[in-house]
Amino acid sequence: MIIEQSAVYLRWLYPKALWRMDRRERSVYLTFDDGPIPESTPFILDTLRRYGIKATFFMVGDNVRKYPDLFERIKAEGHLVGNHTHNHISGFRHSIKEYMYNVEKANAYIRSRFFRPPHGWMRLSQYAWLSRRFKVVMWDVVTRDYSKWMTADDIINNVKRYTRNGSIINFHDSLKAIGKLEKALPHSIEWLMEQGYTFKVFSPPPTEGGKPDPS
């Protein structure tokens, strides 16, 4: 199984989730998981602003609680926000009741209808409930910037090797990643620009009444 791109069977397990966007468009969707935290979020935001790019931040509710100014800055600079549970918990280690409570606890702070499960896994019962409440967003390319075995150059090479039209690219707003992102993020963005990619964020999902959700 290729780690950098999601396995086909996962796309079958979660068919309503977003894995890749329009294959006909020369565009990509940058996403960042696990923040906000003061050690990494400001650098990521400064870099995105320097290149005029909007991205999607899937945030841990407890981090939003601890660092509300960073959360407000993310929104103020025009980025999309998503729910990544309140405590970055694994769906497989918690009951559906515990998992849903944690997601809703996070959403009291984040207020988004986009959700990404930590580790990219959840029970099918959890997925069924979440799909009614949120638009689940996975990824087409995971850079593995969180891995201690990866260098900044490895991350850049993953972006170059696996990105394609409509790719949802997964970076991390975390202590594990920031030391490598200081080089890898701007170099990846510059390479994507050189290849003619544009940068997009997801359209808000409709509400039950059929109108776009304001989050």
XYZ file of C-alpha atoms in Angstrom:
215
model
C 0.000 0.000 0.000
C 1.261 3.456 -0.876
C 1.308 5.525 2.307
C 1.384 8.902 0.569
C -1.875 8.276 -1.281
C -5.001 6.819 0.274
C -5.784 3.176 -0.406
C -8.707 2.361 -2.681
C -10.448 0.306 0.007
C -10.571 3.350 2.298
C -12.393 5.301 -0.389
C -14.874 2.419 -0.588
C -15.361 2.446 3.194
C -16.104 6.177 3.260
C -17.658 6.853 -0.154
C -19.302 10.187 0.695
C -16.060 11.699 1.954
C -14.015 14.076 -0.180
C -10.787 12.375 -1.238
C -9.916 14.273 -4.401
C -11.584 17.181 -6.156
C -12.189 17.818 -9.870
C -9.650 15.854 -11.915
C -10.151 18.168 -14.875
C -8.966 21.260 -13.015
C -5.324 22.170 -12.503
C -5.963 22.929 -8.852
C -4.990 21.685 -5.389
C -6.407 22.041 -1.886
C -3.890 22.617 0.917
C -5.013 21.363 4.338
C -3.373 21.510 7.770
C -4.260 19.233 10.688
C -3.930 19.414 14.484
C -3.484 23.125 15.271
C -3.679 25.860 16.168
C -0.552 26.148 18.281
C 1.816 29.124 18.717
C 4.896 27.133 17.701
C 3.736 26.493 14.126
C 0.498 28.250 13.136
C 1.974 31.765 12.765
C 4.673 30.534 10.380
C 2.112 28.669 8.265
C -0.181 31.693 8.123
C 2.685 34.037 7.266
C 3.780 31.713 4.472
C 0.281 31.381 3.015
C -0.188 35.150 3.142
C 3.147 35.727 1.407
C 2.014 33.624 -1.544
C -1.600 34.797 -1.503
C -2.995 31.319 -0.777
C -6.053 30.218 1.171
C -6.086 26.820 2.880
C -8.246 24.688 5.172
C -7.281 24.123 8.815
C -8.713 21.043 10.554
C -8.306 22.016 14.184
C -8.366 20.310 17.543
C -11.046 21.885 19.714
C -8.904 21.987 22.839
C -6.193 23.880 20.927
C -8.800 26.387 19.779
C -9.902 26.757 23.393
C -6.314 27.408 24.512
C -5.324 29.694 21.626
C -8.444 31.614 20.543
C -6.402 34.474 19.055
C -4.770 32.092 16.575
C -8.166 30.643 15.684
C -9.523 34.138 15.031
C -6.475 35.017 12.947
C -6.992 31.948 10.753
C -10.559 32.999 10.033
C -9.713 36.685 9.665
C -7.148 35.878 6.970
C -9.785 34.092 4.909
C -8.960 30.449 5.548
C -11.534 27.708 5.958
C -11.809 25.897 9.281
C -12.778 22.311 10.053
C -13.333 20.022 13.041
C -10.648 17.483 14.013
C -12.257 16.369 17.321
C -11.681 18.059 20.665
C -8.773 15.910 21.856
C -7.458 14.304 18.656
C -9.004 10.973 19.600
C -9.100 7.762 17.592
C -12.503 6.518 16.491
C -11.471 2.898 16.938
C -10.615 3.438 20.610
C -13.888 5.095 21.552
C -17.563 4.241 21.375
C -19.805 6.105 18.975
C -21.288 8.017 21.920
C -17.854 9.070 23.223
C -16.618 10.001 19.750
C -19.657 12.051 18.831
C -19.520 13.871 22.163
C -15.888 14.784 21.513
C -16.671 16.014 17.998
C -19.574 18.134 19.221
C -17.466 19.509 22.070
C -14.931 20.700 19.489
C -17.636 22.177 17.314
C -18.818 24.389 20.153
C -15.544 26.264 19.534
C -14.924 25.678 15.819
C -18.468 25.901 14.412
C -17.806 24.218 11.095
C -19.621 21.667 8.977
C -16.347 20.172 7.732
C -14.756 17.269 9.599
C -11.595 15.204 9.262
C -11.030 12.187 11.550
C -7.656 11.957 13.303
C -5.463 9.327 11.601
C -7.997 9.091 8.761
C -9.906 6.274 10.477
C -13.274 5.898 12.174
C -15.831 3.210 12.794
C -18.482 2.820 10.111
C -21.156 3.705 12.655
C -19.298 6.923 13.461
C -18.869 7.693 9.779
C -22.583 7.156 9.133
C -23.488 9.660 11.847
C -20.823 12.160 10.835
C -21.864 12.076 7.182
C -25.304 13.341 8.181
C -23.876 16.137 10.311
C -20.684 17.123 8.462
C -18.908 17.007 5.134
C -16.076 14.550 5.792
C -12.800 15.578 4.119
C -9.939 13.096 3.740
C -6.945 13.563 1.410
C -5.361 12.484 -1.836
C -1.760 13.173 -0.768
C -0.352 12.912 2.755
C 3.081 14.524 2.961
C 4.083 12.579 6.103
C 5.614 15.730 7.548
C 4.827 14.320 11.010
C 7.269 11.405 10.620
C 10.639 11.558 12.358
C 12.027 9.519 9.471
C 11.159 12.203 6.896
C 13.291 15.209 5.991
C 12.114 18.479 4.475
C 13.385 17.282 1.098
C 11.422 14.033 1.462
C 8.252 16.030 2.044
C 8.893 18.214 -1.000
C 9.519 15.104 -3.087
C 6.240 13.574 -1.897
C 4.391 16.670 -3.050
C 6.148 16.561 -6.413
C 5.662 12.841 -6.935
C 2.045 12.373 -5.885
C 0.209 15.646 -6.528
C -2.212 15.605 -9.436
C -5.245 17.594 -10.597
C -7.683 18.026 -7.718
C -5.357 16.700 -5.022
C -6.230 17.392 -1.400
C -2.788 17.738 0.186
C -2.390 16.987 3.885
C 0.197 18.929 5.918
C 0.324 19.257 9.714
C 0.191 22.311 11.948
C 2.155 20.629 14.724
C 5.387 20.437 16.685
C 6.353 17.253 14.832
C 6.078 18.951 11.458
C 7.120 22.577 11.852
C 10.891 22.049 11.750
C 10.514 20.490 8.306
C 7.729 22.758 7.064
C 9.919 25.824 7.426
C 11.650 24.644 4.276
C 9.145 22.213 2.784
C 6.043 24.422 2.744
C 7.396 27.389 0.753
C 9.332 25.101 -1.599
C 6.234 22.961 -2.191
C 4.083 26.012 -2.865
C 6.611 27.433 -5.309
C 6.843 24.124 -7.165
C 3.047 23.826 -7.370
C 2.866 27.349 -8.763
C 5.544 26.563 -11.331
C 3.483 23.564 -12.441
C 0.469 25.782 -13.040
C -1.672 24.705 -10.090
C -4.152 27.092 -8.509
C -5.057 26.855 -4.826
C -8.624 26.385 -3.648
C -10.695 25.764 -0.544
C -13.859 23.688 -0.276
C -17.302 25.126 -0.932
C -19.547 25.198 2.146
C -21.918 22.211 2.228
C -25.651 22.977 1.911
C -27.847 23.062 4.968
C -30.967 20.950 5.266
C -32.883 23.794 3.662
C -30.656 23.665 0.599
C -28.800 26.924 1.209
C -25.016 27.071 1.725
C -23.931 26.925 5.337
C -22.269 30.197 6.464
C -19.356 28.328 8.105
